[in-house]
Amino acid sequence: MCPADRRQFLAQTTAALTASRLVTEGERTTRLAQGRSQIPTTNRDPQNHSDPNLHLLVDDHEIARHENVSRVLNRMHKHPGPVLVADRPWEGERAQAWGSVIQEPDGLFRIWYFAFNTERRWDELDRGGYCYAESRDGIHWTKPDLNLFEFRGSKRNNLFYSCAPDGVNLVDEELARRGVGLPAIDEKGETIGVINNLDGLTVVRDDDDPDPQKRYKLIANMQDHRMWAPYNPQRYPNVTPQQVNKSARVFGQYMDTSPDGIHWTRRPQRLMAARGGDYMMVTRDHRNKQ
C-alpha cells in the first residue's frame, strides 16, 4: 500500500475507530468527533443486526495487510468513587444502576435506577423503589422532586414509577401479599392479572414513533411476586396454589410508554411471555427503527 493510498484508507475509517487510535509513520491520526457515517436506508431483515458499513478494526480480522501501522488502545480510567449514592430515606441503603442511562439531544444525561433497602426491618414496607436523576456531565447528579408518588405522606421525591394502584410507595413483596398491582395486559390486550414487580428495567427514547405520547419506552421483566410463594413461604404465608398458578401466567417482558420519560401510563402491555431466566437490558436498533 503506497503512502497516498494509506492516508486515504485512514481517512475513510477513522470515524469508526472511536475506541482505538492509529499511529502511522510517527504521525498520529485524528479521530472524527462526528462519529460514524450515515447508514443508508435499505430493506433489512429485522432479525439481522449486522451492519456491512461498520468496521471497528479492533483486531486484524478485516485487514488484508498492514505496514508501518500500530494499534494503540486508549486506557480507561475508573472514577474513584460512586457518582450516584442512596442519600434519601426512600432509597434505602443502595442505589443500583439496574436500569438505564440515556443522553438527550441537548446533552442532558438521564438515569432511571433501582433503590434497594437491603437491611429493611420487618415493619418497613415502603423503602426502596424506582427512581430518576439527571446530570449535565455524567458525574454530578440531581434528584428532582417529581411529585408523582407518595412516600410517608409526601410526594416530594424522585420516584418515577410505582406498581401500587393508589400511588403510595410500597415494596413489591407487600403489594404481592395484598394481592394488588398494576393491570397486567397480555399481547391481545386482555387483562390477565396484576404486576407488582419490575426487574431490570430499560428506558429508551424512540424518535421513530409517530405518536409523541409514546416517545419513551420502558421495557422490563414484570411479574406478580406471588409466583415465588412456594420458594418463600415465610414471606407469603397466605398465598394459595391457585394464586401461584395464576400469577405465574403473568410473568413476561412488558412495555410501558411516556411522552417525557417521567409520566407513564402505568398500563404495561406484554411483549412476550417469559421463557425462563431473567431478561435484562434492551437497546434501540436505529438501523431497523425498532
PDB file of C-alpha atoms in Angstrom:
ATOM      1  CA  MET A   1       0.000   0.000   0.000  1.00  0.00           C
ATOM      2  CA  CYS A   2       1.570   3.321  -1.044  1.00  0.00           C
ATOM      3  CA  PRO A   3       1.585   6.331   1.343  1.00  0.00           C
ATOM      4  CA  ALA A   4      -1.201   8.108  -0.577  1.00  0.00           C
ATOM      5  CA  ASP A   5      -3.438   5.054  -0.515  1.00  0.00           C
ATOM      6  CA  ARG A   6      -2.702   4.538   3.164  1.00  0.00           C
ATOM      7  CA  ARG A   7      -3.699   8.107   4.029  1.00  0.00           C
ATOM      8  CA  GLN A   8      -6.938   7.691   2.099  1.00  0.00           C
ATOM      9  CA  PHE A   9      -7.619   4.408   3.886  1.00  0.00           C
ATOM     10  CA  LEU A  10      -7.093   6.030   7.288  1.00  0.00           C
ATOM     11  CA  ALA A  11      -9.317   8.999   6.457  1.00  0.00           C
ATOM     12  CA  GLN A  12     -12.189   6.735   5.472  1.00  0.00           C
ATOM     13  CA  THR A  13     -12.022   4.521   8.552  1.00  0.00           C
ATOM     14  CA  THR A  14     -11.132   6.965  11.337  1.00  0.00           C
ATOM     15  CA  ALA A  15     -14.793   7.694  12.112  1.00  0.00           C
ATOM     16  CA  ALA A  16     -15.325   4.078  13.113  1.00  0.00           C
ATOM     17  CA  LEU A  17     -12.303   3.991  15.401  1.00  0.00           C
ATOM     18  CA  THR A  18     -13.970   5.521  18.445  1.00  0.00           C
ATOM     19  CA  ALA A  19     -12.318   3.029  20.795  1.00  0.00           C
ATOM     20  CA  SER A  20      -8.815   2.971  19.283  1.00  0.00           C
ATOM     21  CA  ARG A  21      -6.311   5.177  17.511  1.00  0.00           C
ATOM     22  CA  LEU A  22      -3.800   4.578  14.715  1.00  0.00           C
ATOM     23  CA  VAL A  23      -0.185   5.724  14.651  1.00  0.00           C
ATOM     24  CA  THR A  24       1.461   5.767  11.208  1.00  0.00           C
ATOM     25  CA  GLU A  25       4.980   6.861  10.339  1.00  0.00           C
ATOM     26  CA  GLY A  26       5.204   8.846  13.574  1.00  0.00           C
ATOM     27  CA  GLU A  27       2.120  10.936  12.827  1.00  0.00           C
ATOM     28  CA  ARG A  28      -0.976  10.376  14.941  1.00  0.00           C
ATOM     29  CA  THR A  29      -4.228  10.321  13.075  1.00  0.00           C
ATOM     30  CA  THR A  30      -7.115  12.417  14.317  1.00  0.00           C
ATOM     31  CA  ARG A  31     -10.482  10.997  15.281  1.00  0.00           C
ATOM     32  CA  LEU A  32     -13.677  12.450  13.895  1.00  0.00           C
ATOM     33  CA  ALA A  33     -15.884  13.777  16.656  1.00  0.00           C
ATOM     34  CA  GLN A  34     -18.922  13.341  14.474  1.00  0.00           C
ATOM     35  CA  GLY A  35     -18.833   9.543  14.869  1.00  0.00           C
ATOM     36  CA  ARG A  36     -19.976   7.006  12.303  1.00  0.00           C
ATOM     37  CA  SER A  37     -21.068   7.814   8.768  1.00  0.00           C
ATOM     38  CA  GLN A  38     -24.709   7.718   7.784  1.00  0.00           C
ATOM     39  CA  ILE A  39     -26.094   4.241   7.239  1.00  0.00           C
ATOM     40  CA  PRO A  40     -28.139   4.036   4.024  1.00  0.00           C
ATOM     41  CA  THR A  41     -31.760   3.062   4.475  1.00  0.00           C
ATOM     42  CA  THR A  42     -32.435  -0.332   2.954  1.00  0.00           C
ATOM     43  CA  ASN A  43     -34.973  -3.075   3.411  1.00  0.00           C
ATOM     44  CA  ARG A  44     -33.264  -5.156   6.075  1.00  0.00           C
ATOM     45  CA  ASP A  45     -34.214  -8.342   7.781  1.00  0.00           C
ATOM     46  CA  PRO A  46     -35.392  -7.131  11.248  1.00  0.00           C
ATOM     47  CA  GLN A  47     -33.618 -10.129  12.775  1.00  0.00           C
ATOM     48  CA  ASN A  48     -30.324  -9.263  11.053  1.00  0.00           C
ATOM     49  CA  HIS A  49     -28.377  -6.750  13.127  1.00  0.00           C
ATOM     50  CA  SER A  50     -25.183  -6.936  11.053  1.00  0.00           C
ATOM     51  CA  ASP A  51     -24.102  -3.600   9.619  1.00  0.00           C
ATOM     52  CA  PRO A  52     -21.949  -4.013   6.474  1.00  0.00           C
ATOM     53  CA  ASN A  53     -20.834  -0.375   6.746  1.00  0.00           C
ATOM     54  CA  LEU A  54     -19.431  -0.687  10.269  1.00  0.00           C
ATOM     55  CA  HIS A  55     -15.740  -1.622  10.512  1.00  0.00           C
ATOM     56  CA  LEU A  56     -14.314  -1.361  14.026  1.00  0.00           C
ATOM     57  CA  LEU A  57     -10.839  -2.712  13.220  1.00  0.00           C
ATOM     58  CA  VAL A  58     -10.195  -3.641  16.850  1.00  0.00           C
ATOM     59  CA  ASP A  59      -8.271  -6.648  15.556  1.00  0.00           C
ATOM     60  CA  ASP A  60      -6.786  -7.820  12.252  1.00  0.00           C
ATOM     61  CA  HIS A  61      -9.816  -9.795  11.104  1.00  0.00           C
ATOM     62  CA  GLU A  62     -10.744  -7.369   8.286  1.00  0.00           C
ATOM     63  CA  ILE A  63      -7.231  -6.136   7.460  1.00  0.00           C
ATOM     64  CA  ALA A  64      -5.568  -7.810   4.473  1.00  0.00           C
ATOM     65  CA  ARG A  65      -2.110  -6.386   5.251  1.00  0.00           C
ATOM     66  CA  HIS A  66      -0.594  -3.521   7.201  1.00  0.00           C
ATOM     67  CA  GLU A  67       2.738  -1.730   7.120  1.00  0.00           C
ATOM     68  CA  ASN A  68       4.188   0.903   9.465  1.00  0.00           C
ATOM     69  CA  VAL A  69       0.919   0.981  11.401  1.00  0.00           C
ATOM     70  CA  SER A  70       0.438   0.304  15.098  1.00  0.00           C
ATOM     71  CA  ARG A  71      -2.770  -0.130  17.066  1.00  0.00           C
ATOM     72  CA  VAL A  72      -2.894   1.671  20.412  1.00  0.00           C
ATOM     73  CA  LEU A  73      -5.968   1.198  22.596  1.00  0.00           C
ATOM     74  CA  ASN A  74      -6.930   4.028  24.901  1.00  0.00           C
ATOM     75  CA  ARG A  75      -6.712   3.073  28.559  1.00  0.00           C
ATOM     76  CA  MET A  76      -9.883   3.593  30.578  1.00  0.00           C
ATOM     77  CA  HIS A  77      -9.672   5.278  33.970  1.00  0.00           C
ATOM     78  CA  LYS A  78     -12.151   4.343  36.681  1.00  0.00           C
ATOM     79  CA  HIS A  79     -13.748   7.137  38.680  1.00  0.00           C
ATOM     80  CA  PRO A  80     -12.520   6.982  42.301  1.00  0.00           C
ATOM     81  CA  GLY A  81     -15.966   6.751  43.865  1.00  0.00           C
ATOM     82  CA  PRO A  82     -19.664   6.159  43.183  1.00  0.00           C
ATOM     83  CA  VAL A  83     -21.324   9.039  41.365  1.00  0.00           C
ATOM     84  CA  LEU A  84     -24.832   8.080  42.469  1.00  0.00           C
ATOM     85  CA  VAL A  85     -25.430   7.222  46.113  1.00  0.00           C
ATOM     86  CA  ALA A  86     -28.506   6.385  48.184  1.00  0.00           C
ATOM     87  CA  ASP A  87     -28.948   9.507  50.314  1.00  0.00           C
ATOM     88  CA  ARG A  88     -32.747   9.807  50.557  1.00  0.00           C
ATOM     89  CA  PRO A  89     -34.984   7.981  53.070  1.00  0.00           C
ATOM     90  CA  TRP A  90     -36.950   6.143  50.363  1.00  0.00           C
ATOM     91  CA  GLU A  91     -33.789   4.886  48.656  1.00  0.00           C
ATOM     92  CA  GLY A  92     -32.824   2.521  51.446  1.00  0.00           C
ATOM     93  CA  GLU A  93     -29.175   1.520  51.586  1.00  0.00           C
ATOM     94  CA  ARG A  94     -28.359   1.110  47.911  1.00  0.00           C
ATOM     95  CA  ALA A  95     -28.771   2.992  44.640  1.00  0.00           C
ATOM     96  CA  GLN A  96     -28.303   0.391  41.940  1.00  0.00           C
ATOM     97  CA  ALA A  97     -27.859   1.112  38.236  1.00  0.00           C
ATOM     98  CA  TRP A  98     -30.138  -1.797  37.409  1.00  0.00           C
ATOM     99  CA  GLY A  99     -31.821   0.499  34.963  1.00  0.00           C
ATOM    100  CA  SER A 100     -30.524   2.630  32.127  1.00  0.00           C
ATOM    101  CA  VAL A 101     -28.842   5.900  31.174  1.00  0.00           C
ATOM    102  CA  ILE A 102     -29.513   7.879  28.003  1.00  0.00           C
ATOM    103  CA  GLN A 103     -28.220  11.208  26.710  1.00  0.00           C
ATOM    104  CA  GLU A 104     -30.775  13.593  25.250  1.00  0.00           C
ATOM    105  CA  PRO A 105     -30.105  15.647  22.083  1.00  0.00           C
ATOM    106  CA  ASP A 106     -29.394  18.704  24.265  1.00  0.00           C
ATOM    107  CA  GLY A 107     -26.682  16.786  26.142  1.00  0.00           C
ATOM    108  CA  LEU A 108     -28.634  16.054  29.326  1.00  0.00           C
ATOM    109  CA  PHE A 109     -27.869  12.675  30.894  1.00  0.00           C
ATOM    110  CA  ARG A 110     -30.856  10.878  32.419  1.00  0.00           C
ATOM    111  CA  ILE A 111     -30.852   7.776  34.595  1.00  0.00           C
ATOM    112  CA  TRP A 112     -33.696   5.549  35.698  1.00  0.00           C
ATOM    113  CA  TYR A 113     -32.476   3.325  38.517  1.00  0.00           C
ATOM    114  CA  PHE A 114     -33.423   0.992  41.351  1.00  0.00           C
ATOM    115  CA  ALA A 115     -33.179   1.870  45.031  1.00  0.00           C
ATOM    116  CA  PHE A 116     -32.943  -1.052  47.457  1.00  0.00           C
ATOM    117  CA  ASN A 117     -33.385  -1.374  51.171  1.00  0.00           C
ATOM    118  CA  THR A 118     -31.200  -4.404  51.759  1.00  0.00           C
ATOM    119  CA  GLU A 119     -31.424  -4.190  55.558  1.00  0.00           C
ATOM    120  CA  ARG A 120     -35.143  -3.441  55.798  1.00  0.00           C
ATOM    121  CA  ARG A 121     -36.827  -4.118  59.116  1.00  0.00           C
ATOM    122  CA  TRP A 122     -39.957  -6.243  59.089  1.00  0.00           C
ATOM    123  CA  ASP A 123     -42.167  -3.184  59.687  1.00  0.00           C
ATOM    124  CA  GLU A 124     -40.602  -1.063  56.912  1.00  0.00           C
ATOM    125  CA  LEU A 125     -42.752  -1.725  53.898  1.00  0.00           C
ATOM    126  CA  ASP A 126     -42.151   1.412  51.859  1.00  0.00           C
ATOM    127  CA  ARG A 127     -38.410   1.893  51.403  1.00  0.00           C
ATOM    128  CA  GLY A 128     -36.840   1.309  48.016  1.00  0.00           C
ATOM    129  CA  GLY A 129     -38.353   1.972  44.614  1.00  0.00           C
ATOM    130  CA  TYR A 130     -37.883   3.109  41.023  1.00  0.00           C
ATOM    131  CA  CYS A 131     -36.055   6.449  40.943  1.00  0.00           C
ATOM    132  CA  TYR A 132     -34.906   9.102  38.469  1.00  0.00           C
ATOM    133  CA  ALA A 133     -31.949  11.513  38.320  1.00  0.00           C
ATOM    134  CA  GLU A 134     -30.261  13.737  35.738  1.00  0.00           C
ATOM    135  CA  SER A 135     -26.850  15.263  35.088  1.00  0.00           C
ATOM    136  CA  ARG A 136     -25.012  17.597  32.728  1.00  0.00           C
ATOM    137  CA  ASP A 137     -21.662  15.841  32.986  1.00  0.00           C
ATOM    138  CA  GLY A 138     -22.491  12.256  33.997  1.00  0.00           C
ATOM    139  CA  ILE A 139     -20.669  12.751  37.306  1.00  0.00           C
ATOM    140  CA  HIS A 140     -22.771  15.171  39.353  1.00  0.00           C
ATOM    141  CA  TRP A 141     -26.399  14.062  39.569  1.00  0.00           C
ATOM    142  CA  THR A 142     -29.511  15.821  40.807  1.00  0.00           C
ATOM    143  CA  LYS A 143     -32.662  14.082  42.001  1.00  0.00           C
ATOM    144  CA  PRO A 144     -35.634  16.316  41.168  1.00  0.00           C
ATOM    145  CA  ASP A 145     -38.863  16.282  43.140  1.00  0.00           C
ATOM    146  CA  LEU A 146     -41.288  14.698  40.676  1.00  0.00           C
ATOM    147  CA  ASN A 147     -44.371  14.908  42.926  1.00  0.00           C
ATOM    148  CA  LEU A 148     -45.815  11.702  41.496  1.00  0.00           C
ATOM    149  CA  PHE A 149     -45.877   9.026  44.191  1.00  0.00           C
ATOM    150  CA  GLU A 150     -46.364   9.251  47.905  1.00  0.00           C
ATOM    151  CA  PHE A 151     -43.714   8.240  50.395  1.00  0.00           C
ATOM    152  CA  ARG A 152     -44.718   8.542  54.044  1.00  0.00           C
ATOM    153  CA  GLY A 153     -47.283  11.220  53.349  1.00  0.00           C
ATOM    154  CA  SER A 154     -45.237  13.318  50.902  1.00  0.00           C
ATOM    155  CA  LYS A 155     -44.733  13.360  47.132  1.00  0.00           C
ATOM    156  CA  ARG A 156     -41.516  15.379  47.316  1.00  0.00           C
ATOM    157  CA  ASN A 157     -39.258  12.651  45.973  1.00  0.00           C
ATOM    158  CA  ASN A 158     -37.740  11.347  42.744  1.00  0.00           C
ATOM    159  CA  LEU A 159     -39.856   8.191  42.473  1.00  0.00           C
ATOM    160  CA  PHE A 160     -40.954   7.958  38.834  1.00  0.00           C
ATOM    161  CA  TYR A 161     -42.848   4.646  38.886  1.00  0.00           C
ATOM    162  CA  SER A 162     -44.862   2.547  41.279  1.00  0.00           C
ATOM    163  CA  CYS A 163     -46.801  -0.687  40.959  1.00  0.00           C
ATOM    164  CA  ALA A 164     -49.183   0.440  43.708  1.00  0.00           C
ATOM    165  CA  PRO A 165     -52.581   1.292  42.188  1.00  0.00           C
ATOM    166  CA  ASP A 166     -53.099   4.133  44.676  1.00  0.00           C
ATOM    167  CA  GLY A 167     -49.624   5.573  44.103  1.00  0.00           C
ATOM    168  CA  VAL A 168     -48.450   5.008  47.683  1.00  0.00           C
ATOM    169  CA  ASN A 169     -44.938   3.582  47.507  1.00  0.00           C
ATOM    170  CA  LEU A 170     -44.754   0.047  48.909  1.00  0.00           C
ATOM    171  CA  VAL A 171     -42.214  -2.708  48.353  1.00  0.00           C
ATOM    172  CA  ASP A 172     -43.147  -5.384  45.826  1.00  0.00           C
ATOM    173  CA  GLU A 173     -43.411  -8.076  48.497  1.00  0.00           C
ATOM    174  CA  GLU A 174     -46.039  -6.129  50.419  1.00  0.00           C
ATOM    175  CA  LEU A 175     -48.035  -5.426  47.258  1.00  0.00           C
ATOM    176  CA  ALA A 176     -47.920  -9.141  46.466  1.00  0.00           C
ATOM    177  CA  ARG A 177     -49.068 -10.092  49.951  1.00  0.00           C
ATOM    178  CA  ARG A 178     -52.032  -7.771  49.496  1.00  0.00           C
ATOM    179  CA  GLY A 179     -52.678  -9.208  46.035  1.00  0.00           C
ATOM    180  CA  VAL A 180     -52.588  -5.811  44.306  1.00  0.00           C
ATOM    181  CA  GLY A 181     -50.623  -4.214  41.495  1.00  0.00           C
ATOM    182  CA  LEU A 182     -50.930  -2.623  38.082  1.00  0.00           C
ATOM    183  CA  PRO A 183     -53.077  -4.378  35.476  1.00  0.00           C
ATOM    184  CA  ALA A 184     -51.110  -6.999  33.545  1.00  0.00           C
ATOM    185  CA  ILE A 185     -52.198  -6.714  29.897  1.00  0.00           C
ATOM    186  CA  ASP A 186     -51.229  -9.502  27.522  1.00  0.00           C
ATOM    187  CA  GLU A 187     -50.378  -9.405  23.815  1.00  0.00           C
ATOM    188  CA  LYS A 188     -54.076  -9.449  22.872  1.00  0.00           C
ATOM    189  CA  GLY A 189     -54.934  -6.508  25.119  1.00  0.00           C
ATOM    190  CA  GLU A 190     -56.644  -8.636  27.759  1.00  0.00           C
ATOM    191  CA  THR A 191     -56.044  -8.193  31.492  1.00  0.00           C
ATOM    192  CA  ILE A 192     -54.610 -11.433  32.867  1.00  0.00           C
ATOM    193  CA  GLY A 193     -53.691 -10.439  36.413  1.00  0.00           C
ATOM    194  CA  VAL A 194     -51.607  -7.867  38.271  1.00  0.00           C
ATOM    195  CA  ILE A 195     -47.989  -6.690  38.202  1.00  0.00           C
ATOM    196  CA  ASN A 196     -46.195  -5.678  41.372  1.00  0.00           C
ATOM    197  CA  ASN A 197     -42.529  -6.036  40.387  1.00  0.00           C
ATOM    198  CA  LEU A 198     -40.251  -4.656  37.645  1.00  0.00           C
ATOM    199  CA  ASP A 199     -36.967  -6.456  37.149  1.00  0.00           C
ATOM    200  CA  GLY A 200     -34.119  -5.000  35.086  1.00  0.00           C
ATOM    201  CA  LEU A 201     -35.937  -2.038  33.558  1.00  0.00           C
ATOM    202  CA  THR A 202     -34.690  -0.214  30.463  1.00  0.00           C
ATOM    203  CA  VAL A 203     -35.859   3.185  29.219  1.00  0.00           C
ATOM    204  CA  VAL A 204     -35.206   4.099  25.580  1.00  0.00           C
ATOM    205  CA  ARG A 205     -36.072   7.159  23.533  1.00  0.00           C
ATOM    206  CA  ASP A 206     -37.935   6.298  20.331  1.00  0.00           C
ATOM    207  CA  ASP A 207     -37.904   9.185  17.861  1.00  0.00           C
ATOM    208  CA  ASP A 208     -39.294   6.958  15.103  1.00  0.00           C
ATOM    209  CA  ASP A 209     -42.676   6.510  16.790  1.00  0.00           C
ATOM    210  CA  PRO A 210     -45.114   8.985  15.184  1.00  0.00           C
ATOM    211  CA  ASP A 211     -47.072   9.235  18.449  1.00  0.00           C
ATOM    212  CA  PRO A 212     -45.368  11.819  20.728  1.00  0.00           C
ATOM    213  CA  GLN A 213     -47.175  10.302  23.703  1.00  0.00           C
ATOM    214  CA  LYS A 214     -45.045   7.188  23.170  1.00  0.00           C
ATOM    215  CA  ARG A 215     -41.699   8.922  22.729  1.00  0.00           C
ATOM    216  CA  TYR A 216     -40.182   6.957  25.618  1.00  0.00           C
ATOM    217  CA  LYS A 217     -40.488   3.229  26.149  1.00  0.00           C
ATOM    218  CA  LEU A 218     -39.966   1.395  29.424  1.00  0.00           C
ATOM    219  CA  ILE A 219     -39.275  -2.309  28.953  1.00  0.00           C
ATOM    220  CA  ALA A 220     -38.828  -4.659  31.881  1.00  0.00           C
ATOM    221  CA  ASN A 221     -39.216  -8.189  33.103  1.00  0.00           C
ATOM    222  CA  MET A 222     -42.510  -7.850  35.017  1.00  0.00           C
ATOM    223  CA  GLN A 223     -44.235 -10.273  37.334  1.00  0.00           C
ATOM    224  CA  ASP A 224     -46.669 -10.895  40.149  1.00  0.00           C
ATOM    225  CA  HIS A 225     -44.393 -11.725  43.061  1.00  0.00           C
ATOM    226  CA  ARG A 226     -46.853 -14.282  44.384  1.00  0.00           C
ATOM    227  CA  MET A 227     -45.385 -16.686  41.842  1.00  0.00           C
ATOM    228  CA  TRP A 228     -42.425 -17.066  44.230  1.00  0.00           C
ATOM    229  CA  ALA A 229     -44.545 -18.089  47.217  1.00  0.00           C
ATOM    230  CA  PRO A 230     -43.540 -21.799  47.041  1.00  0.00           C
ATOM    231  CA  TYR A 231     -39.890 -20.760  47.370  1.00  0.00           C
ATOM    232  CA  ASN A 232     -40.502 -18.164  50.110  1.00  0.00           C
ATOM    233  CA  PRO A 233     -43.442 -19.473  52.161  1.00  0.00           C
ATOM    234  CA  GLN A 234     -42.457 -17.368  55.165  1.00  0.00           C
ATOM    235  CA  ARG A 235     -42.920 -14.187  53.111  1.00  0.00           C
ATOM    236  CA  TYR A 236     -46.194 -15.251  51.513  1.00  0.00           C
ATOM    237  CA  PRO A 237     -47.915 -17.486  54.069  1.00  0.00           C
ATOM    238  CA  ASN A 238     -51.447 -16.930  52.759  1.00  0.00           C
ATOM    239  CA  VAL A 239     -50.917 -17.363  49.016  1.00  0.00           C
ATOM    240  CA  THR A 240     -52.850 -20.338  47.648  1.00  0.00           C
ATOM    241  CA  PRO A 241     -51.634 -22.739  44.925  1.00  0.00           C
ATOM    242  CA  GLN A 242     -54.316 -21.342  42.621  1.00  0.00           C
ATOM    243  CA  GLN A 243     -52.947 -17.825  43.090  1.00  0.00           C
ATOM    244  CA  VAL A 244     -49.425 -19.078  42.415  1.00  0.00           C
ATOM    245  CA  ASN A 245     -50.502 -20.648  39.121  1.00  0.00           C
ATOM    246  CA  LYS A 246     -52.385 -17.541  38.030  1.00  0.00           C
ATOM    247  CA  SER A 247     -49.510 -15.231  38.904  1.00  0.00           C
ATOM    248  CA  ALA A 248     -47.031 -17.430  37.019  1.00  0.00           C
ATOM    249  CA  ARG A 249     -49.003 -16.810  33.811  1.00  0.00           C
ATOM    250  CA  VAL A 250     -48.387 -13.064  34.183  1.00  0.00           C
ATOM    251  CA  PHE A 251     -44.597 -13.421  34.033  1.00  0.00           C
ATOM    252  CA  GLY A 252     -43.081 -11.845  30.915  1.00  0.00           C
ATOM    253  CA  GLN A 253     -41.457  -8.880  29.192  1.00  0.00           C
ATOM    254  CA  TYR A 254     -43.705  -5.808  29.209  1.00  0.00           C
ATOM    255  CA  MET A 255     -43.595  -2.292  27.806  1.00  0.00           C
ATOM    256  CA  ASP A 256     -44.997   0.988  29.101  1.00  0.00           C
ATOM    257  CA  THR A 257     -44.933   4.348  27.284  1.00  0.00           C
ATOM    258  CA  SER A 258     -44.452   8.004  28.189  1.00  0.00           C
ATOM    259  CA  PRO A 259     -44.236  11.384  26.412  1.00  0.00           C
ATOM    260  CA  ASP A 260     -41.368  12.608  28.603  1.00  0.00           C
ATOM    261  CA  GLY A 261     -39.840   9.651  30.461  1.00  0.00           C
ATOM    262  CA  ILE A 262     -41.491  10.777  33.694  1.00  0.00           C
ATOM    263  CA  HIS A 263     -45.243  10.347  33.311  1.00  0.00           C
ATOM    264  CA  TRP A 264     -46.129   6.770  32.343  1.00  0.00           C
ATOM    265  CA  THR A 265     -49.460   5.173  31.505  1.00  0.00           C
ATOM    266  CA  ARG A 266     -48.871   2.513  34.184  1.00  0.00           C
ATOM    267  CA  ARG A 267     -50.725   0.091  31.937  1.00  0.00           C
ATOM    268  CA  PRO A 268     -47.825  -2.062  30.730  1.00  0.00           C
ATOM    269  CA  GLN A 269     -48.562  -4.492  27.915  1.00  0.00           C
ATOM    270  CA  ARG A 270     -46.729  -7.752  27.499  1.00  0.00           C
ATOM    271  CA  LEU A 271     -44.432  -8.137  24.510  1.00  0.00           C
ATOM    272  CA  MET A 272     -43.751 -11.809  25.116  1.00  0.00           C
ATOM    273  CA  ALA A 273     -44.241 -14.378  27.842  1.00  0.00           C
ATOM    274  CA  ALA A 274     -41.221 -15.345  29.931  1.00  0.00           C
ATOM    275  CA  ARG A 275     -39.272 -18.354  28.721  1.00  0.00           C
ATOM    276  CA  GLY A 276     -37.213 -18.990  31.815  1.00  0.00           C
ATOM    277  CA  GLY A 277     -34.435 -16.977  33.392  1.00  0.00           C
ATOM    278  CA  ASP A 278     -34.129 -13.198  33.524  1.00  0.00           C
ATOM    279  CA  TYR A 279     -34.247 -10.799  30.582  1.00  0.00           C
ATOM    280  CA  MET A 280     -32.205  -7.682  31.211  1.00  0.00           C
ATOM    281  CA  MET A 281     -31.456  -4.551  29.242  1.00  0.00           C
ATOM    282  CA  VAL A 282     -32.771  -3.501  25.847  1.00  0.00           C
ATOM    283  CA  THR A 283     -31.025  -1.333  23.247  1.00  0.00           C
ATOM    284  CA  ARG A 284     -32.508   0.681  20.412  1.00  0.00           C
ATOM    285  CA  ASP A 285     -31.947  -0.731  16.896  1.00  0.00           C
ATOM    286  CA  HIS A 286     -31.552   2.515  14.957  1.00  0.00           C
ATOM    287  CA  ARG A 287     -30.919   0.851  11.595  1.00  0.00           C
ATOM    288  CA  ASN A 288     -34.163  -1.115  11.679  1.00  0.00           C
ATOM    289  CA  LYS A 289     -36.026   1.609  13.603  1.00  0.00           C
ATOM    290  CA  GLN A 290     -37.248  -0.666  16.349  1.00  0.00           C
TER     291      GLN A 290
END
